[in-house]
Coordinates of C-alpha atoms and ligand atoms in Angstrom, one line a residue:
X1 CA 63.9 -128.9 -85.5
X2 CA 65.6 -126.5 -82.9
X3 CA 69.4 -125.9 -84.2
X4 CA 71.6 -125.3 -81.1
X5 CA 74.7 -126.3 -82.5
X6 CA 76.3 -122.9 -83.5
X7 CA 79.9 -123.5 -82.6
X8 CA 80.1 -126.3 -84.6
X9 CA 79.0 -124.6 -87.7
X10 CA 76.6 -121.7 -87.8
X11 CA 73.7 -120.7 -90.1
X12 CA 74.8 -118.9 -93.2
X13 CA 73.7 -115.3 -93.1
X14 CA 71.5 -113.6 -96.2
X15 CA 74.3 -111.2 -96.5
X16 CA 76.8 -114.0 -97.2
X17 CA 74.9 -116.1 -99.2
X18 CA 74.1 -113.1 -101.4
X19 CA 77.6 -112.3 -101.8
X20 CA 78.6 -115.9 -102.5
X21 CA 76.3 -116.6 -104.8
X22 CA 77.1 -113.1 -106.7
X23 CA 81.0 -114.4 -106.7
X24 CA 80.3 -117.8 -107.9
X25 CA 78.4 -116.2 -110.8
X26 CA 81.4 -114.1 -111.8
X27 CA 84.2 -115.5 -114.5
X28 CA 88.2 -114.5 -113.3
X29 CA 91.1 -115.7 -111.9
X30 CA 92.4 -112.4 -109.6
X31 CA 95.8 -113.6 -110.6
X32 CA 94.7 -112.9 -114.5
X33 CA 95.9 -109.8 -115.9
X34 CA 92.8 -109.4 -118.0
X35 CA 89.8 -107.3 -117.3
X36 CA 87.4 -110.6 -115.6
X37 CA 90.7 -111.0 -113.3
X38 CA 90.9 -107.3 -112.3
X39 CA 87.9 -107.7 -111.5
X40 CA 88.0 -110.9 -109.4
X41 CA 91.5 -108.8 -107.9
X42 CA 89.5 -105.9 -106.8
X43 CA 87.0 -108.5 -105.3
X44 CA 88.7 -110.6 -103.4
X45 CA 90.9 -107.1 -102.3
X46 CA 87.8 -105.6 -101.1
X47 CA 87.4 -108.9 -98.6
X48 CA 90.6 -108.5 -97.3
X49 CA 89.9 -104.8 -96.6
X50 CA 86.6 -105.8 -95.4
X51 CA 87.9 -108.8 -92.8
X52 CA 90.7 -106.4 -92.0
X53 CA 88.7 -103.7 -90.9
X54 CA 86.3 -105.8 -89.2
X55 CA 89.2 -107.5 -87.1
X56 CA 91.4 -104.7 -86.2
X57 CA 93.8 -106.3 -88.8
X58 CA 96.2 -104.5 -91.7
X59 CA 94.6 -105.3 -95.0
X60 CA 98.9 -106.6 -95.9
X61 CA 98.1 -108.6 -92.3
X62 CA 95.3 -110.6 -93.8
X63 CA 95.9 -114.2 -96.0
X64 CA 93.0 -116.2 -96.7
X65 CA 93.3 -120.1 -96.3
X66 CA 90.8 -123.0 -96.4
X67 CA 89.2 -122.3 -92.8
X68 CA 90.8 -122.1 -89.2
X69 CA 92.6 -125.8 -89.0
X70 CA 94.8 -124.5 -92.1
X71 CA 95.2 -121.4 -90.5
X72 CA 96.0 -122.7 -86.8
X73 CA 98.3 -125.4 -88.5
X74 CA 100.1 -122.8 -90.6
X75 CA 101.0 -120.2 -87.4
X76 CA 102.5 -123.6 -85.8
X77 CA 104.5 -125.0 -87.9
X78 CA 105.7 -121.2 -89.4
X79 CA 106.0 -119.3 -86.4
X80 CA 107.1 -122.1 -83.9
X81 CA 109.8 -123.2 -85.9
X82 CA 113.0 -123.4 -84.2
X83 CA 110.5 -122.2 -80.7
X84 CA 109.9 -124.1 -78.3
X85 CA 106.1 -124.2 -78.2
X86 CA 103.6 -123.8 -75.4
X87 CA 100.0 -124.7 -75.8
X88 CA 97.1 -123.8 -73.6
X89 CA 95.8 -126.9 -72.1
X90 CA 91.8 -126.5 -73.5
X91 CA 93.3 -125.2 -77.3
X92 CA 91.2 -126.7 -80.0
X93 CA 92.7 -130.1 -81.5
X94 CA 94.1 -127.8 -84.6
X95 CA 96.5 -126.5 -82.5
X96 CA 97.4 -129.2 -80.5
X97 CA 97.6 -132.2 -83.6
X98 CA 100.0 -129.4 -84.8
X99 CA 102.3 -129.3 -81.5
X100 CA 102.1 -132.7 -80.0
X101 CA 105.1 -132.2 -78.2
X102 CA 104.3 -128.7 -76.7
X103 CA 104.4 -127.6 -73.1
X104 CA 100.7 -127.6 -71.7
X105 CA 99.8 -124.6 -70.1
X106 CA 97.2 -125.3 -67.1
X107 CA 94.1 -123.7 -66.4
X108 CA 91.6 -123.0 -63.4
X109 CA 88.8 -125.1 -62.8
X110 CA 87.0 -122.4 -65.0
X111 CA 88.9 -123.2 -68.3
X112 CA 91.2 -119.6 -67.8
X113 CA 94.8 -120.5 -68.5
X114 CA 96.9 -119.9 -65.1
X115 CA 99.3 -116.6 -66.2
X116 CA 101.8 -117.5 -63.2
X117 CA 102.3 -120.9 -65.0
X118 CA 102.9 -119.3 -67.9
X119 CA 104.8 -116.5 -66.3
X120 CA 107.2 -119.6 -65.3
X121 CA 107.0 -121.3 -68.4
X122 CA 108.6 -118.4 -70.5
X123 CA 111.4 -118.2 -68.5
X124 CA 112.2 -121.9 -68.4
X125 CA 113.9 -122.0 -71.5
X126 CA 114.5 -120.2 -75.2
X127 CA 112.1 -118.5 -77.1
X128 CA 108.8 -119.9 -77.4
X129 CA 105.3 -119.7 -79.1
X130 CA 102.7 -120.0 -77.0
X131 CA 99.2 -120.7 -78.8
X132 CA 96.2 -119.7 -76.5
X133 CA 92.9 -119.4 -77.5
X134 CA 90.5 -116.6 -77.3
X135 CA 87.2 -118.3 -76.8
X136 CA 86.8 -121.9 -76.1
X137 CA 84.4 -124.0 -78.3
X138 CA 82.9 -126.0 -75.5
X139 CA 83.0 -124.0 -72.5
X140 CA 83.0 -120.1 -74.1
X141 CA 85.5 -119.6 -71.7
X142 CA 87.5 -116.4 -72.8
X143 CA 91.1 -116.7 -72.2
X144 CA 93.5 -113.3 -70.9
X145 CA 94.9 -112.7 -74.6
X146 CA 96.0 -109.6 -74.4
X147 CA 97.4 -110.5 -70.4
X148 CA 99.3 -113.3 -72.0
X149 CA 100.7 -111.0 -75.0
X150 CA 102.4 -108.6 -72.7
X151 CA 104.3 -111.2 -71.3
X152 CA 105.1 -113.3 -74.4
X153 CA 106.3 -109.9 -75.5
X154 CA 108.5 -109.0 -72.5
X155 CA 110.2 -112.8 -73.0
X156 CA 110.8 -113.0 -76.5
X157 CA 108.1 -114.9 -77.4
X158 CA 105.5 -115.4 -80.1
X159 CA 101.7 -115.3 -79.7
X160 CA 99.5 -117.0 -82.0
X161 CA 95.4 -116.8 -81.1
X162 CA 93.2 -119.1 -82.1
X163 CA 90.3 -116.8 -82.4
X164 CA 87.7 -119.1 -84.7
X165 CA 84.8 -119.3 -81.8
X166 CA 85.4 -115.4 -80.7
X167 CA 85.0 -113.8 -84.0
X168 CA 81.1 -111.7 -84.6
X169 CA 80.4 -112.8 -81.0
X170 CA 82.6 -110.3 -78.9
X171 CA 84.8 -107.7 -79.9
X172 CA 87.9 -108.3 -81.4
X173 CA 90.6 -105.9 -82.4
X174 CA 94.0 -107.7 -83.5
X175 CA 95.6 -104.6 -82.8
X176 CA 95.0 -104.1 -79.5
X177 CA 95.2 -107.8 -78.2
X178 CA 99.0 -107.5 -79.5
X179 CA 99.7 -111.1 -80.5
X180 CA 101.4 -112.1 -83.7
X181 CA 98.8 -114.1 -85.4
X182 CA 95.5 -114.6 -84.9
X183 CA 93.4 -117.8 -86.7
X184 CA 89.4 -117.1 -88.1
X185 CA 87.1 -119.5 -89.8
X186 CA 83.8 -118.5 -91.9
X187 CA 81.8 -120.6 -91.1
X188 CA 81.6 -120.2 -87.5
X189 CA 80.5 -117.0 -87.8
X190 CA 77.6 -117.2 -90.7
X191 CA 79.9 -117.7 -94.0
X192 CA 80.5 -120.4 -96.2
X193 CA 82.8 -123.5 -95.2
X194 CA 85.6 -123.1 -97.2
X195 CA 87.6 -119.6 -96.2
X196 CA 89.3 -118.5 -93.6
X197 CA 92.2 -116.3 -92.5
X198 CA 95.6 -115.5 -90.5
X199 CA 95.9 -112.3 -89.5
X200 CA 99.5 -111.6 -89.2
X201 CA 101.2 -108.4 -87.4
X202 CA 103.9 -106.4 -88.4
X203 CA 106.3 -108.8 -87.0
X204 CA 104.9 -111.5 -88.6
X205 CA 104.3 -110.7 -91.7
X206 CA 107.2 -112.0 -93.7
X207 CA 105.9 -115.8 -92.3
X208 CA 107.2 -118.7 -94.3
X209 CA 104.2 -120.8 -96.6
X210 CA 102.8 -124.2 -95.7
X211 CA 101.8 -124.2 -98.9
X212 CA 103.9 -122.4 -101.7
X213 CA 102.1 -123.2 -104.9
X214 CA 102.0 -120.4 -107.0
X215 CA 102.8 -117.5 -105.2
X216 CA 99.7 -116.4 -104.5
X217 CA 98.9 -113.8 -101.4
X218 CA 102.0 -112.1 -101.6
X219 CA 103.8 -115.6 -101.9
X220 CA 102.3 -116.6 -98.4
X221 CA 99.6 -119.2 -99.4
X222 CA 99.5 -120.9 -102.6
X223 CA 96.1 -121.7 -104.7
X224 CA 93.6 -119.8 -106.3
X225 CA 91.5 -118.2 -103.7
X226 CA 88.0 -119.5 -103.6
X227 CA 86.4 -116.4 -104.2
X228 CA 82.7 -117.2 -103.5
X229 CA 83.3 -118.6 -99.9
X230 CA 86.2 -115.6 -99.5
X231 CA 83.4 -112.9 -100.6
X232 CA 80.5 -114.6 -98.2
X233 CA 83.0 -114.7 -95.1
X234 CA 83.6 -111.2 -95.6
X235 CA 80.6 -110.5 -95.7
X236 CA 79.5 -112.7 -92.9
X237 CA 82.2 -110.8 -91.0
X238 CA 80.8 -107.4 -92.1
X239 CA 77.1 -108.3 -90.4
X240 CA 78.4 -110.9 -87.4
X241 CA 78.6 -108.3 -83.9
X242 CA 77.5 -106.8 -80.7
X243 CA 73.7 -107.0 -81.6
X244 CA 73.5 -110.6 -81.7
X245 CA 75.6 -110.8 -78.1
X246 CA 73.3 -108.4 -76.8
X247 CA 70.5 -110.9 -77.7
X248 CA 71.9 -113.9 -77.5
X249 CA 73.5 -113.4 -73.9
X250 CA 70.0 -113.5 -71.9
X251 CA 68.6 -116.8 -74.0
X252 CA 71.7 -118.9 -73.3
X253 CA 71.1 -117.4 -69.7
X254 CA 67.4 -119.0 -70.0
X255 CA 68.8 -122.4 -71.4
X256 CA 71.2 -122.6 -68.1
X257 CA 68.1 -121.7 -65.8
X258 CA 66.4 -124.3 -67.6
X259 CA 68.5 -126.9 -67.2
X260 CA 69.8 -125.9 -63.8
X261 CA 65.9 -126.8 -62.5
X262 CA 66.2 -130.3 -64.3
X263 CA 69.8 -131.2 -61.9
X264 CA 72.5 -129.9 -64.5
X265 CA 75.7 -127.9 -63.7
X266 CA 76.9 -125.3 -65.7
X267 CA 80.5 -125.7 -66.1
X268 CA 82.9 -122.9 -66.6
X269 CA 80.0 -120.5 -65.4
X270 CA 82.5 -118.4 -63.1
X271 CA 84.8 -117.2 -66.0
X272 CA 84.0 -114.6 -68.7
X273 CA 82.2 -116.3 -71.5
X274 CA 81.1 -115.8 -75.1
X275 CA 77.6 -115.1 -75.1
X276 CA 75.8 -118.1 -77.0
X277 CA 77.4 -120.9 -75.2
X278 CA 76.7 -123.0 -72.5
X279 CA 78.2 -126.2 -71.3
X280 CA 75.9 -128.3 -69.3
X281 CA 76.6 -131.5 -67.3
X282 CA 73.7 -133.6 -66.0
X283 CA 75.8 -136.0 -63.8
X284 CA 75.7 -139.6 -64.3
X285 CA 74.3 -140.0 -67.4
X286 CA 76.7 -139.8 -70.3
X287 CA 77.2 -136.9 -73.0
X288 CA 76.3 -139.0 -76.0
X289 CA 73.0 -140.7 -74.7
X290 CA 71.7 -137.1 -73.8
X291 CA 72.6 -135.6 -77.7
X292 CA 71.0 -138.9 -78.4
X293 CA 68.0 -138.6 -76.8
X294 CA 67.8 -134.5 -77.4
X295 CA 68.0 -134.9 -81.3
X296 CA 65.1 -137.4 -81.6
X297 CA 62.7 -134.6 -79.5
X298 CA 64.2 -132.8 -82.3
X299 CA 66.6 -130.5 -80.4
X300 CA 70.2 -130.3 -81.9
X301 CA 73.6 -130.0 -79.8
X302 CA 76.2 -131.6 -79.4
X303 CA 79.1 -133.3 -77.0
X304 CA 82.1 -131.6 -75.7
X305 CA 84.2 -132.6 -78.5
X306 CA 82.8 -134.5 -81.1
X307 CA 86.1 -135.8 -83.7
X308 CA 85.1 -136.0 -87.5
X309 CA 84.4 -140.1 -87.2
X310 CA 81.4 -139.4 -85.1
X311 CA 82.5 -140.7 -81.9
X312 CA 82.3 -138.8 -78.6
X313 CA 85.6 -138.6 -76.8
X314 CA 86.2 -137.6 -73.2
X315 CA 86.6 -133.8 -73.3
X316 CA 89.9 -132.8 -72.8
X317 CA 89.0 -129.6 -71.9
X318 CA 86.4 -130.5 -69.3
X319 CA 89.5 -133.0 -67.8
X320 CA 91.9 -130.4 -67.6
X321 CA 89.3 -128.0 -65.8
X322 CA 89.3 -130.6 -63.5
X323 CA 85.6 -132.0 -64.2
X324 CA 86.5 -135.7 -63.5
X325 CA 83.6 -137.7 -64.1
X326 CA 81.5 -134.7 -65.5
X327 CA 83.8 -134.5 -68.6
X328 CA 82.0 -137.3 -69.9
X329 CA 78.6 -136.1 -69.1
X330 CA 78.4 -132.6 -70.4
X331 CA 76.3 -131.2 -73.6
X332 CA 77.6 -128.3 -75.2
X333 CA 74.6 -125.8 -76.3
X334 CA 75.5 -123.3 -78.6
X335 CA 72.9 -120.9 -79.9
X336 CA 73.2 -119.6 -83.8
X337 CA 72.6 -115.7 -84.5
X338 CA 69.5 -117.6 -85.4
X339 CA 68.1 -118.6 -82.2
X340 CA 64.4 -117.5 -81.0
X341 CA 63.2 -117.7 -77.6
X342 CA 61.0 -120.4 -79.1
X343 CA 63.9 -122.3 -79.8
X344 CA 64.9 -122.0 -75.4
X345 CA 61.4 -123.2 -75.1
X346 CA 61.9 -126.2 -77.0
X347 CA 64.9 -127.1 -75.7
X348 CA 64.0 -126.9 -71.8
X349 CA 60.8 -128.7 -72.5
X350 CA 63.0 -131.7 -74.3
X351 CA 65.8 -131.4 -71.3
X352 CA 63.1 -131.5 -69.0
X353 CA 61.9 -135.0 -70.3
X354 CA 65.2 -136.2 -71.0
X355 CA 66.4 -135.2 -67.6
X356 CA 63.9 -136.7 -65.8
X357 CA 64.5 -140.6 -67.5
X358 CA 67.8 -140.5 -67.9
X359 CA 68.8 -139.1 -64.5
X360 CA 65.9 -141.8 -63.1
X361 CA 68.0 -144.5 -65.0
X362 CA 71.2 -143.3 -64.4
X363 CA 70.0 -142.9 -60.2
Ligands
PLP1 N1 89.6 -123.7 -83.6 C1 88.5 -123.8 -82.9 C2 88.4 -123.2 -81.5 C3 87.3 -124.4 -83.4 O1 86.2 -124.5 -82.7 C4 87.4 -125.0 -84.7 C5 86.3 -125.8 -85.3 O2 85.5 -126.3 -84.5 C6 88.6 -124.8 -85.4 C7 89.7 -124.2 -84.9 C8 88.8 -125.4 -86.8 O3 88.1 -124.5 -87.7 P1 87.7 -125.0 -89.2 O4 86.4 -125.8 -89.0 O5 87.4 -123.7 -90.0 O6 88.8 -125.8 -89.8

């Protein structure tokens, strides 16, 4: 089996598992005032110091939820309230089940959100937030975060990122990119399912609960903290960086050769990407009958956007990139911190064949 499905969850990391498993084996509630909670406290505190210094964050900055839809549904509905909102036009479905009556903000045919359209969006109207993304899920398109916080700034506006497919793949410094919030998952970067966080800045930090419960994280998210998938996204976050780019960037390179020689196109190829993703279109044949085909040669990837019932819809991202047809006929290949360059061999060799019949068919 070659796993090339990374961005929709990736391969837990030895690190993580370790700390998990050590976490799960522990007794404590860190809101106990007893010895086992101290000690659960001064775990789950060392995580938050941990993801904090990882992401350029405050440790006060970081809450822990249940994974990045909690966390990209929470910056919505707390920081847009009474704003009008503004959503980029290829955000994740997190962000835009939360804001369905939001502004779309365009992009190029590359996936990068147009600034001038934003540029005219802000001064259409009151205060806004505008949620835009860091790194798409199906493209890797990178967006201009830190472009598009200067100018949310300069109109009064909020900033939320929605950074779950950026974070251990490129460098990311909350800080610097200047946005308000900023959404993380753990399992997309070699944790447990289960965590996640909001980084919050200083202007932020005071944000109202979607869940008040009791009081936990300084009153900001109710629920006992699951600690064992808390400690193993920590320390996901600890091991997740640069090195795997740097070896990552020329095998997803070798996949897009690859497929390149069988008839595909790679879409959003012209924009800045993150290093393990590809999206690939072989045109005429549809995006479900190549994951089809692909997984029984035993190769692993998936459809633009693939909802939780199973079903492959259009891509909305490839539609607003202007893809036409080709939305419907594009593979997403995302390659884990796991990846070989066996696994590249396996996979051209399997999009060879499946290239071959189902373009023939499709021709
Ligand atoms: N945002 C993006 C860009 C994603 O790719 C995903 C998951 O695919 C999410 C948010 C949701 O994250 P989670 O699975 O942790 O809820």
């Amino acid at each position: 089996m070659i796993y090339l499905d990374a961005n929709a969850t990736e391969p837990v990391r030895p690190a993580a598992l370790a700390a998990a498993a050590e976490a799960m084996g522990a007794v404590g509630n860190p809101a106990s005032v007893h010895a086992a909670g101290r000690a659960a406290r001064r775990r789950l505190e060392a995580a938050r110091e941990a993801v904090a210094a990882c992401f350029g964050a405050t440790a006060a900055g970081v809450v822990f939820t249940s994974g990045g839809t909690e966390a990209d549904a929470w910056a919505v509905a707390a920081l847009g309230r009474g704003r009008r909102l503004i959503v980029g036009a290829t955000e994740h479905d997190a962000v835009r089940a939360a804001a369905p009556e939001a502004a779309i903000l365009p992009v190029d045919a590359q996936g990068v959100a147009d600034l001038a359209a934003l540029r005219g969006l802000l001064a259409a109207g009151p205060p806004a937030l505008v949620c835009l993304m860091l790194a798409n899920n199906e493209t890797g398109t990178l967006q201009p975060v830190a472009e598009a916080a200067r100018l949310c700034r300069a109109a009064g506006a909020r900033l939320h990122v929605d950074a779950v497919q950026a974070a251990g793949r490129i460098r990311l410094d909350f800080a610097a990119l200047g946005a308000d919030s900023l959404a993380l998952s753990s399992h997309k970067l070699g944790g447990p399912a289960g965590a996640g966080a909001l980084l919050l800045g200083p202007d932020a930090a005071q944000i109202a609960p979607l869940i008040a419960g009791g009081g936990q994280e300084r009153g900001r998210r109710g629920g006992t903290p699951p600690l064992p998938a808390i400690a193993g996204f920590a320390a996901a976050a600890q091991e997740a960086g640069m090195a795997d780019a740097a070896r990552l960037a020329p095998l997803r390179d070798a996949v897009e050769q690859a497929a390149v020689a069988c008839g595909a196109l790679v879409l959003g190829a012209g924009a800045p990407r993150l290093p393990n993703t590809t999206c690939l279109a072989l045109p005429g044949v549809r995006a479900e009958t190549q994951v089809i085909a692909l997984d029984l040669l035993g190769v692993q990837v998936s459809a633009g956007a693939a909802c939780s019932s199973g079903k492959v819809a259009r891509s909305h991202v490839l539609a607003a990139m202007g893809a036409g047809d080709l939305a419907g006929e594009a593979i997403r290949v995302s390659l884990p911190w796991t990846a070989t360059a066996a696994d590249v061999d396996g996979f051209a060799e399997a999009y060879r064949q499946v290239a071959a019949r189902l373009s023939r068919a499709a021709a």
